[in-house]
Structure formats: C-alpha cells, structure tokens
Coordinates of C-alpha atoms in Angstrom, one line a residue:
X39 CA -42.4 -84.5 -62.5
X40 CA -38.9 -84.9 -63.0
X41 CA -38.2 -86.0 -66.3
X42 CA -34.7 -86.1 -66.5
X43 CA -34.7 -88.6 -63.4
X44 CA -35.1 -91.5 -65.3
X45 CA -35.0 -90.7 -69.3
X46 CA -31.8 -92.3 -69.6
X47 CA -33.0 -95.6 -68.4
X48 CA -36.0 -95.7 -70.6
X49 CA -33.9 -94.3 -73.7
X50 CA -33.0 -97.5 -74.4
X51 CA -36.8 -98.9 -74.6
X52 CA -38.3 -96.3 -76.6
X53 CA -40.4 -97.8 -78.8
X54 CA -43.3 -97.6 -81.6
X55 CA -47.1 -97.7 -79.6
X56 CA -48.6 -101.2 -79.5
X57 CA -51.7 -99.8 -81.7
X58 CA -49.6 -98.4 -84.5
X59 CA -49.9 -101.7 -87.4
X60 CA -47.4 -99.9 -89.6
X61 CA -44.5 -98.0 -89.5
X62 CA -46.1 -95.4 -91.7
X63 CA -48.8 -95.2 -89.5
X64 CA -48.4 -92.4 -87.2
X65 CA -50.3 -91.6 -84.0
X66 CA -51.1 -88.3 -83.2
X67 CA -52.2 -87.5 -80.0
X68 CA -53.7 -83.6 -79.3
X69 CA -57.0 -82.2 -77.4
X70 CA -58.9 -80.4 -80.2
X71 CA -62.4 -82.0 -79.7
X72 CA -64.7 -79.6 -80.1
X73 CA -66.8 -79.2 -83.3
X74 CA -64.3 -76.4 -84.5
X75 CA -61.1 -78.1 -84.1
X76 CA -62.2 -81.6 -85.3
X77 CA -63.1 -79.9 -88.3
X78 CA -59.6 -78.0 -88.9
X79 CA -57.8 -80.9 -87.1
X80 CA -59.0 -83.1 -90.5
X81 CA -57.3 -81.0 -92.8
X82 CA -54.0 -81.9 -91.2
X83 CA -54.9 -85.3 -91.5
X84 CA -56.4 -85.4 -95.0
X85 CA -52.6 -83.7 -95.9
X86 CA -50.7 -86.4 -94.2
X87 CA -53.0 -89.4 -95.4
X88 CA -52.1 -88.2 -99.4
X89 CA -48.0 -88.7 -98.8
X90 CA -48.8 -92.4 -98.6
X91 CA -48.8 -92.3 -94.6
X92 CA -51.6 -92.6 -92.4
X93 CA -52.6 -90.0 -89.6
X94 CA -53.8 -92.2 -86.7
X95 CA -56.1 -89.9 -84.7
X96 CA -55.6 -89.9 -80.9
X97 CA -57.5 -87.0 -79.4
X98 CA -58.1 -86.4 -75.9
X99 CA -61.3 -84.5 -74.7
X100 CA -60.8 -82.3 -71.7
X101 CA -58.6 -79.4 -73.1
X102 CA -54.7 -79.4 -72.4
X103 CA -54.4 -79.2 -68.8
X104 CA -56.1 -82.6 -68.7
X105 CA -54.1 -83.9 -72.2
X106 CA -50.5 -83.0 -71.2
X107 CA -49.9 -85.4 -68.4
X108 CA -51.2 -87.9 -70.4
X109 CA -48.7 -87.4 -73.2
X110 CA -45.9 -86.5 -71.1
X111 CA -46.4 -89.8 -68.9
X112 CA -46.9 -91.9 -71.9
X113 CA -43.4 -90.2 -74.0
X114 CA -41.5 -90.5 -70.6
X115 CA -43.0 -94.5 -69.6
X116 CA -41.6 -95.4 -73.0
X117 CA -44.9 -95.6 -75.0
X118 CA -44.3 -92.3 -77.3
X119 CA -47.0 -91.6 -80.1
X120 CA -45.7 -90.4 -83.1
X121 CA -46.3 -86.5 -82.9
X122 CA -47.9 -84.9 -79.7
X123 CA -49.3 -81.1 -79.5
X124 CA -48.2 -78.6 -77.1
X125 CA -48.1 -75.2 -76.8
X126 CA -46.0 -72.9 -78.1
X127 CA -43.8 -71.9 -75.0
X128 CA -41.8 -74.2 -72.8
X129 CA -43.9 -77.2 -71.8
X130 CA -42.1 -79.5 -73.3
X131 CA -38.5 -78.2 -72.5
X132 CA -37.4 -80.7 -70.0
X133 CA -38.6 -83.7 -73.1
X134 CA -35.9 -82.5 -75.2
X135 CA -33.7 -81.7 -73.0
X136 CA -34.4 -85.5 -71.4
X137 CA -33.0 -86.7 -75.6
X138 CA -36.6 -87.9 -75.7
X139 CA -37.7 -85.4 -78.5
X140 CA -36.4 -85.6 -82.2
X141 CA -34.0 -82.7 -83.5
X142 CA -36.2 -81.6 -86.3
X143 CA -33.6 -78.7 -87.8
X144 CA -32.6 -80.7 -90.9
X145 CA -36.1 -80.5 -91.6
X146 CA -36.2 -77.0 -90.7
X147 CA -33.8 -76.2 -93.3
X148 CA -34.9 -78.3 -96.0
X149 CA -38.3 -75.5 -95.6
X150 CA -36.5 -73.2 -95.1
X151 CA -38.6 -72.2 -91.6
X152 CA -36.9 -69.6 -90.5
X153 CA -37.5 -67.2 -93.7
X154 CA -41.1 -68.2 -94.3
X155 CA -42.3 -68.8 -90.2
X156 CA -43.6 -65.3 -88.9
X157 CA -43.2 -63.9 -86.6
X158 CA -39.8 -65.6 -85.8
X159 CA -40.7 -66.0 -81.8
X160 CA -42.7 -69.1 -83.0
X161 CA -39.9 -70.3 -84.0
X162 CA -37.7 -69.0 -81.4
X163 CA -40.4 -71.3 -78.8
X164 CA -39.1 -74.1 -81.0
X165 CA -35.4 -74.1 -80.7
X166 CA -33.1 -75.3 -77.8
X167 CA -29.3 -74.5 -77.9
X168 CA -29.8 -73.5 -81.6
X169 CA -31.7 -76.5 -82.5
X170 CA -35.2 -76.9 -83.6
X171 CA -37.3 -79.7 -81.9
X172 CA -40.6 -78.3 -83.2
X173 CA -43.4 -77.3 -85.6
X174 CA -45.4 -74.3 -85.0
X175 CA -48.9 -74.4 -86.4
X176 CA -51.0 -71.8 -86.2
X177 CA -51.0 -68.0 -84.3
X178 CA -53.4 -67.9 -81.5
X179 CA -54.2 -65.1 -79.3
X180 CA -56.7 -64.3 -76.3
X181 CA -57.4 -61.2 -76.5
X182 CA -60.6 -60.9 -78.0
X183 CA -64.1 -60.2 -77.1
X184 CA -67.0 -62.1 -79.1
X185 CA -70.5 -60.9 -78.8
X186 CA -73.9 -62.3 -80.1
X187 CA -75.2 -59.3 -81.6
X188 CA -79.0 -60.1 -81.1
X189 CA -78.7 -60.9 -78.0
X190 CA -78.0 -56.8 -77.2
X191 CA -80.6 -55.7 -79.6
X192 CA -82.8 -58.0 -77.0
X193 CA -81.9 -56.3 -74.4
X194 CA -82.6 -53.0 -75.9
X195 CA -79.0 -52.2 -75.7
X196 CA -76.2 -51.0 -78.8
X197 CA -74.0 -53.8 -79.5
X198 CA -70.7 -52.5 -77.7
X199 CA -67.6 -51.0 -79.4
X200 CA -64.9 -52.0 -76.4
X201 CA -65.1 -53.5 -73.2
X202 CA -66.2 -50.2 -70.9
X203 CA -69.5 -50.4 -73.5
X204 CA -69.7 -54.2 -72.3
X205 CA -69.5 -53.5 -69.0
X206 CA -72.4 -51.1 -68.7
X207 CA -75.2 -53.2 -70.4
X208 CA -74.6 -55.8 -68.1
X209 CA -77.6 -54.9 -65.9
X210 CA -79.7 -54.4 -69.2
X211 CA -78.5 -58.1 -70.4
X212 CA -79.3 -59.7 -66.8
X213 CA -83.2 -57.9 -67.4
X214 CA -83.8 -59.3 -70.2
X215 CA -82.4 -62.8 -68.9
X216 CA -78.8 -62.8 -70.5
X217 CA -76.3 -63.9 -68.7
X218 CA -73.6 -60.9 -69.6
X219 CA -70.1 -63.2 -69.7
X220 CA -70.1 -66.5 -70.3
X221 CA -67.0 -67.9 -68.4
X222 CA -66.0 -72.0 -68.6
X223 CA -65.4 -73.4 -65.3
X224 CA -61.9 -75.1 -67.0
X225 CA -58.8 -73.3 -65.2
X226 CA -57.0 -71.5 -68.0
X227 CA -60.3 -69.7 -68.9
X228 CA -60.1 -67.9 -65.9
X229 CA -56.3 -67.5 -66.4
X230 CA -56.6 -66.3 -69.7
X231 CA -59.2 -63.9 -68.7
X232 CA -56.9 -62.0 -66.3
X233 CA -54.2 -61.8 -68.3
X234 CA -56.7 -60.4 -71.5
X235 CA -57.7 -57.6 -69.1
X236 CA -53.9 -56.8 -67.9
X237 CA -52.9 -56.4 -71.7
X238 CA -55.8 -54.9 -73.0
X239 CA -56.4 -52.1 -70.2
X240 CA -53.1 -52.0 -68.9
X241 CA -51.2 -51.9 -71.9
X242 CA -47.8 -53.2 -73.5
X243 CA -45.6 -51.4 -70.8
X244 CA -47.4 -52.9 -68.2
X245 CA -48.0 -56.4 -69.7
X246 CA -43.9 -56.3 -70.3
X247 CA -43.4 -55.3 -66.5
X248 CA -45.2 -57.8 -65.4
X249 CA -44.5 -60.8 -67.7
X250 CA -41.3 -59.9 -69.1
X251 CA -39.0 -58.2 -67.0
X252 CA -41.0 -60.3 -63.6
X253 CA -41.5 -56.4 -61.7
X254 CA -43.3 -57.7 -58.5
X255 CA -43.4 -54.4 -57.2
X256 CA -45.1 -53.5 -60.8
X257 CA -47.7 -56.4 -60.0
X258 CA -48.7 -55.3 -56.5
X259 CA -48.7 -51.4 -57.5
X260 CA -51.8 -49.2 -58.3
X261 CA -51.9 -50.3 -62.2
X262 CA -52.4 -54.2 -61.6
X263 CA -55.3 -53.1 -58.6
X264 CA -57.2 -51.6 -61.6
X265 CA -56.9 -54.8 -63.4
X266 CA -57.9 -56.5 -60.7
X267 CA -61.4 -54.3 -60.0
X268 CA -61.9 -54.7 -63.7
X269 CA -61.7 -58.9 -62.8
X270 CA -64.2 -58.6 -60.1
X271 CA -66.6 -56.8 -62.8
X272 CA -65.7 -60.1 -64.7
X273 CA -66.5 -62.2 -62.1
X274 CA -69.9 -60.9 -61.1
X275 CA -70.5 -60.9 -65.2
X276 CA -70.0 -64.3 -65.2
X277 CA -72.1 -65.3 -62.4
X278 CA -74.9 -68.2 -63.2
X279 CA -73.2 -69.2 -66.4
X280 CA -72.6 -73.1 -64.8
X281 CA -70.6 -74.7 -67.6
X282 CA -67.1 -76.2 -68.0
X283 CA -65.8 -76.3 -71.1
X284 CA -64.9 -73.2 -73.1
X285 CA -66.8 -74.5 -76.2
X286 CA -70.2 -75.0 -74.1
X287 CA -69.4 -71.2 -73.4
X288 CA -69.4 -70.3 -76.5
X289 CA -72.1 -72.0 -77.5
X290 CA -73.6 -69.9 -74.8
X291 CA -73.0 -66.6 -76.7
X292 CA -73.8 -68.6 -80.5
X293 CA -77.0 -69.1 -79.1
X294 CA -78.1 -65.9 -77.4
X295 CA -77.7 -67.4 -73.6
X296 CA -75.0 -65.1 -73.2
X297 CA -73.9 -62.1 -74.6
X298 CA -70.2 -62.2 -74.6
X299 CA -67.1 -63.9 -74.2
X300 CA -63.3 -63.4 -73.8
X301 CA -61.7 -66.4 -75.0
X302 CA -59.2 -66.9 -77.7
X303 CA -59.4 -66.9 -81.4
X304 CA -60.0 -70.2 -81.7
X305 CA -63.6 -69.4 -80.4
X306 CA -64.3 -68.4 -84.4
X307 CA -63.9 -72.4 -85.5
X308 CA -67.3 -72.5 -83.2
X309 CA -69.3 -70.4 -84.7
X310 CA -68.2 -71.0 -88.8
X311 CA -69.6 -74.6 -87.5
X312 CA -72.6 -73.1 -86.4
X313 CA -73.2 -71.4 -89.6
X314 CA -73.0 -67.9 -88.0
X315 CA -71.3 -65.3 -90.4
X316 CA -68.9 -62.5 -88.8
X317 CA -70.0 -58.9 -89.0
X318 CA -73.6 -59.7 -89.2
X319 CA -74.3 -62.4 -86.8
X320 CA -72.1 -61.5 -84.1
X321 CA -69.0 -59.3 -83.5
X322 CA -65.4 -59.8 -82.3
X323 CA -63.2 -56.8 -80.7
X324 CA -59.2 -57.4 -80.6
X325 CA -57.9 -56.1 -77.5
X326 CA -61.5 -56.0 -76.3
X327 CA -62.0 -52.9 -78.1
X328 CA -60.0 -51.3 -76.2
X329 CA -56.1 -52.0 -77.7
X330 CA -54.9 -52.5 -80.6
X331 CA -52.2 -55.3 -78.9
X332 CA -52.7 -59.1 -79.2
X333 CA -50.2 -62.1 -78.0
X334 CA -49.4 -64.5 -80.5
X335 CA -48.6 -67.9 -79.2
X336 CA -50.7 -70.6 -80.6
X337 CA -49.6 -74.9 -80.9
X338 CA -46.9 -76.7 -82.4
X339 CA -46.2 -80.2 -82.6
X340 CA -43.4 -82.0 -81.2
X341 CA -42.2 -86.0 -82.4
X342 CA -40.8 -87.9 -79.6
X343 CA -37.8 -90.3 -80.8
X344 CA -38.9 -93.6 -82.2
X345 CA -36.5 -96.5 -83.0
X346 CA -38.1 -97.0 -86.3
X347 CA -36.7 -95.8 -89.5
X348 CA -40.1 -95.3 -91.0
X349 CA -41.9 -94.1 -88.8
X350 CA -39.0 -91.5 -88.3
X351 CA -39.0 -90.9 -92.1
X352 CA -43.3 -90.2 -91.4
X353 CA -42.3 -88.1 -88.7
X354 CA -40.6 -85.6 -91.3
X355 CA -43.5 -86.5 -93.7
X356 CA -45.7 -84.7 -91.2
X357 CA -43.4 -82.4 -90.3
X358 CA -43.5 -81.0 -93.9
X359 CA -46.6 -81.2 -93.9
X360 CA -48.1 -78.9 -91.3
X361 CA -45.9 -76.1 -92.7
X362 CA -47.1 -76.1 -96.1
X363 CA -48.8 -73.2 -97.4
X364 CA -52.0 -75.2 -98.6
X365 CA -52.4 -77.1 -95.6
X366 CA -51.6 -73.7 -93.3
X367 CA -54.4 -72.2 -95.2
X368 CA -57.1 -75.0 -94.7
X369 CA -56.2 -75.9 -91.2
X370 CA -56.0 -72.0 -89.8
X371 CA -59.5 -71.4 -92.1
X372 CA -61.2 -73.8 -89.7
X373 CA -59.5 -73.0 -86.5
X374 CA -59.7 -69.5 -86.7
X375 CA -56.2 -68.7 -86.3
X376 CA -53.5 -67.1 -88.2
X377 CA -51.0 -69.0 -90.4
X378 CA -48.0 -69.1 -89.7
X379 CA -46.4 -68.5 -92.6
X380 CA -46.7 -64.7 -94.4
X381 CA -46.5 -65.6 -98.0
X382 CA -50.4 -67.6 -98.2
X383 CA -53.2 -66.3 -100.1
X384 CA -55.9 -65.6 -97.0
X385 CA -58.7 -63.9 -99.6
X386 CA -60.8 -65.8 -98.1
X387 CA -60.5 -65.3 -94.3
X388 CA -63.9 -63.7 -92.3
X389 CA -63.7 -60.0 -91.2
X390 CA -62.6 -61.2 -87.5
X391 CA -59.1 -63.1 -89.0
X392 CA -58.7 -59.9 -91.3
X393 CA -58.4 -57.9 -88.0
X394 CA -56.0 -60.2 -86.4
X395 CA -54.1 -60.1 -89.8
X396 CA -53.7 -56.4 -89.8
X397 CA -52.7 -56.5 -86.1
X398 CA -50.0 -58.8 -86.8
X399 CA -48.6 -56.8 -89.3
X400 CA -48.8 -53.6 -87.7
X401 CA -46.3 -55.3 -85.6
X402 CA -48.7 -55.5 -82.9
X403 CA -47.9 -58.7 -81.4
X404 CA -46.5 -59.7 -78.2
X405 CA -45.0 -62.6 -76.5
X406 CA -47.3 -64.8 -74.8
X407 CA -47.1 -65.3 -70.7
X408 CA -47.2 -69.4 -72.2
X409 CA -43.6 -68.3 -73.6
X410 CA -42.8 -66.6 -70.9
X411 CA -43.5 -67.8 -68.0
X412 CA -42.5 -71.5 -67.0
X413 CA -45.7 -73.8 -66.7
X414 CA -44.8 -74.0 -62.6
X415 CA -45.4 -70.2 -62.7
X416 CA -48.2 -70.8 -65.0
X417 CA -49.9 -73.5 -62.8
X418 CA -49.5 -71.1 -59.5
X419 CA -51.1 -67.9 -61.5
X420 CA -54.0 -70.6 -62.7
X421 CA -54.7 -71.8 -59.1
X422 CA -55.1 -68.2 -58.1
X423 CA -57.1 -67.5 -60.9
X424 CA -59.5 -70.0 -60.7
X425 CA -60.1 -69.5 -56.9
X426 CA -60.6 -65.8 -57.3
X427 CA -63.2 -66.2 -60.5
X428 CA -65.2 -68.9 -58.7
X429 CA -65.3 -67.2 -55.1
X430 CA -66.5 -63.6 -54.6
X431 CA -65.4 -64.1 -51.4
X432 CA -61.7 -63.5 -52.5
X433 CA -61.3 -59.7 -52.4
X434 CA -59.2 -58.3 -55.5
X435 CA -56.9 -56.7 -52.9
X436 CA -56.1 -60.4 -51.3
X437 CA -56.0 -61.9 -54.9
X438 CA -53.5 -59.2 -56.2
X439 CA -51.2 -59.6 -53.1
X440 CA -51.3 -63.3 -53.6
X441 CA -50.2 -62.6 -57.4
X442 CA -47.4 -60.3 -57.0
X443 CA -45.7 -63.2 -55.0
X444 CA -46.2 -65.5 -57.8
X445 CA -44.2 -62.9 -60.1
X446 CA -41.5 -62.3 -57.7
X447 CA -40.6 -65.8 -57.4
X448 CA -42.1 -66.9 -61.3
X449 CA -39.3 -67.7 -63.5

C-alpha cells in the first residue's frame, strides 16, 4: 500500500466515524480478543470511562496480521477511529509520515514520558524526526517457554529446566498421548518461533548480526544452520497439534493436550483466566531456559487526526491515561506483560512476571526484529516461516538459504 499516494487528498476529509454519537466518545479499535486480553483490555477502558469520556470498544478477532489492514484502510479511506493499536516498531511509519497521525509530544511532556518510560527504545519506536506520535503500553517479549507441569509427570518424565530437557521427553510425551509443542497455525507464531530459537540458542552476538547489523553472510553461516536443525526439532514437535489461533494453543498446554509452548508473555493472561497459578501449576523458562536475554517490544497506541476539538481533547484524555501508574499496573497484571514505566509498585505480579522483571533490569533486553526490521522484511521472513513449519518437506538447508536472502536485501 502506498499511503503517501493519496493522503493529501483525503487530508481534507478526515473525519469523526459515523458510529461515534459524541465527541467524547472515542473508538478504539485493537485485536486483543482472547479471554486474557479482554480482561486486561477493560482496565484501559474502565480508566478512560472515569475522566468523563467513553471508551467505545472496536475489537477485531483474528490477531494483527488480519487487524492492521483493517485499520490502516479505514485511517487512510478517511474513516479514522479514535485510537488504533499497533506494534511497537515501524508499522505505522508511513501514517505519520502521510500527517494522518497526531503529534502527541506536548502530551509527552506534560508526563513527562521520557523520564518515567523504560527502557527508552519504547519510546524511541514512538518518535519520528524528534517527535512523538505514540503511546507505548506494555513490554512484551517471545522468548519464553510455558509448560503444563502434569502433563510431564504423566508422561513419567521431570518437568524440564531449558529447552535441550524439552527436547528429549518429546518421545516420552507423544507415548503417553501428548502432543510435545503446541504450535498455532497463525503466521507470526511460526515467525516468532524461529526467531525465540535464534536468540535463545544463538545468543546476543548472533541475534545483533543477524537483525541488527543485516550480516547475510552471518545468516547463511554454520551458526544460523544450528538454529535451523533446532526448527526442524520444532516442527516435528508440533506435528498433530491442528489449531489456529495462539490462544487455542495455549489452551492446549492449560489443559494437558500439550506440553509446551513458545509464545510470548502474553500467554500468562491465559492461564490467570484459567485459574492456573505459576510455580505450581505449570512453569515458564525466559530464554527457554537456556538464556538469560529477552526482546522487549510489546503495543502502543497511535490517534489518527480528527477534525474535532473534543474528540482531540479525548484523544489526550486517553493518552494520559494508558501511561498512568495505576492503570499500567492493572492492564500489565492481566496481560502478563511488563509496565512500562519503572517507578509502579508490582508486589503483586506472579513468579513468571518477577523473572521478566529481573531480566529487564539486569539490562537484559534487546531490540525486537518488529523494531528492527521493516514489516516488508517482516512479511518475507513470515512467508518463509510459515511454509517451512507447516511442510517437512522444506529442508532446513533450503529454508536457511531462502532466509539469508531475505536479510541481505531486509531493510
């Protein structure tokens, strides 16, 4: 899509949506839908709805790959909601760089973001030719393994301390009729996978070779092929587990269908909902066990320009909001990520957000490939990803070739 085509000519239209009955009604449109996020998603709502505004929900089910276009097509066909979620990184760059998303660094100030937002990166996402067109959130990051603990003592097998340990009670699990990995058929699970296994058994140097500095010689050498066997073991881990969405895998491992998963930190929102309690119930490994590194990237929200003083004046209503410490504590408490502010009270947070916690302030966190890659570099890696996870017929030789020409061209 190419925005900056014709933003000029709808610049002029830009206009409140049809469903919005008051100014200080504001639509917020985002794709947490699960029983996790809906849950955390409400505290942000409950927050706005006590400064007098309203918070008009406008979730779409199917994750963001399938929300994005939506909100992009809508903010460029001069239908903009109110506030709209993206990622941290650059997926909504060419928006603000079209005028079609509000300069939010007055507000900025006013908080006083960039003393209390950590780590500053999140920020950093956020800001365009020194100005700030965003909110950051939360702290999200993928690298984590999270493992029904009955399900091994089923199987006969110790519950594993890192992701070797995993590995090798895979035949033990598939005996006593556990599927090992439970794997969403959704394209950035399989994305997300890889690049978990590059950073937690490749390491920092590696994950900055690759990502980072964009070595394609790094990503088609000997160190990347390791990562790529260690995918294959994935893959035939994951075998038979037949669902989509990364929630219904989850639900997989909180019901003892499947013994692990790698997915994000938001997988904790799933089971707090389910009543499961961390330590005892099941287990979470940073880093798979193996590394003590995570990524932080996580959400922010972005306002598209509205020609309507109040619900401009909302828009900073919210933006304050979402960066409060009250409401970063309640929202992230849900979710299962980490504020993003360093001066809340988080007594309260399970043993799994306590080892993301310490992570973080070991200085421990990395850039994201969402903020570093472009989403065009994104989308190729994705393709690859999702072809080489649902085909064992894909050698990890053909897939890492394939790969290190996406990161010589990625940008």
């Amino acid at each position: 899509m190419n925005i900056r085509a014709f933003a000029a000519a709808l610049a002029a239209t830009v206009v409140l949506p049809l469903g919005v009955a008051q100014a200080a009604d504001l639509e917020v449109t985002h794709w947490w839908t699960s029983g996790g996020e809906a849950a955390a998603v409400a505290e942000f709502a409950k927050a706005f709805d006590a400064t007098g505004n309203k918070w008009v929900d406008g979730a779409i089910a199917g994750g963001g790959s399938t929300a994005r276009p939506i909100m992009i097509s809508r903010i460029t066909g001069g239908d903009p909601m109110g506030a709209t979620q993206f990622n941290h990184g650059r997926q909504a760059q060419e928006l603000v760089e079209a005028g079609l998303m509000r300069d939010l660094t007055d507000v900025a100030e006013k908080g006083n973001w960039k003393e209390v937002i950590k780590p500053a990166s999140l920020l950093d996402s956020c800001t365009i030719d020194g100005r700030i067109y965003c909110v950051p959130v939360n702290i999200h990051s993928w690298q984590w393994l999270w493992l029904n603990n009955e399900a091994f003592e089923k199987a006969g097998v110790a519950v594993p301390k890192d992701w070797n340990e995993f590995v090798a009670a895979g035949p033990k699990l598939k005996e006593a009729g556990i599927h090992p990995l439970a794997l969403g058929g959704q394209p950035w699970q399989a994305n997300g996978l890889f690049d978990t296994l590059l950073l937690a058994l490749g390491g920092k140097e590696l994950h900055e070779k690759v990502y980072v500095e964009k070595d394609a010689e790094a990503a088609a050498g000997p160190e990347v092929a390791k990562i790529f066997e260690a995918a294959a073991q994935a893959r035939e881990l994951s075998i038979g587990t037949n669902v989509q969405d990364w929630n219904q895998a989850t639900n997989m491992v909180i019901t003892g269908k499947a013994a692990g998963q790698v997915m994000g930190d938001w997988a904790q929102g799933e089971f707090q909902i389910a009543g499961k309690v961390a330590g005892k119930d099941y287990s979470c490994l940073p880093g798979l066990g193996v590394s003590q590194y995570i990524t932080t990237g996580g959400d922010a929200f972005y306002f598209p320009v509205l020609k309507d003083e109040e619900g401009s004046k909302a828009q900073d209503a919210l933006a304050e909001v979402l960066v409060a410490p009250e409401t970063q504590v309640a929202f992230n408490l849900k979710k299962g990520s980490l504020p993003i502010r360093g001066d809340v009270d988080l007594a309260s947070a399970n043993d799994c957000m306590k080892k993301g916690l310490e992570i973080v302030a070991q200085g421990n966190a990395l850039t994201s490939t969402d903020q570093l890659l472009s989403p065009d570099s994104q989308s190729q890696k994705q393709d690859l990803m999702t072809e080489f996870f649902s085909s064992t017929s894909m050698t990890p030789e053909a897939a890492q070739e394939r790969f290190a020409e996406i990161i010589s061209s990625a940008d």
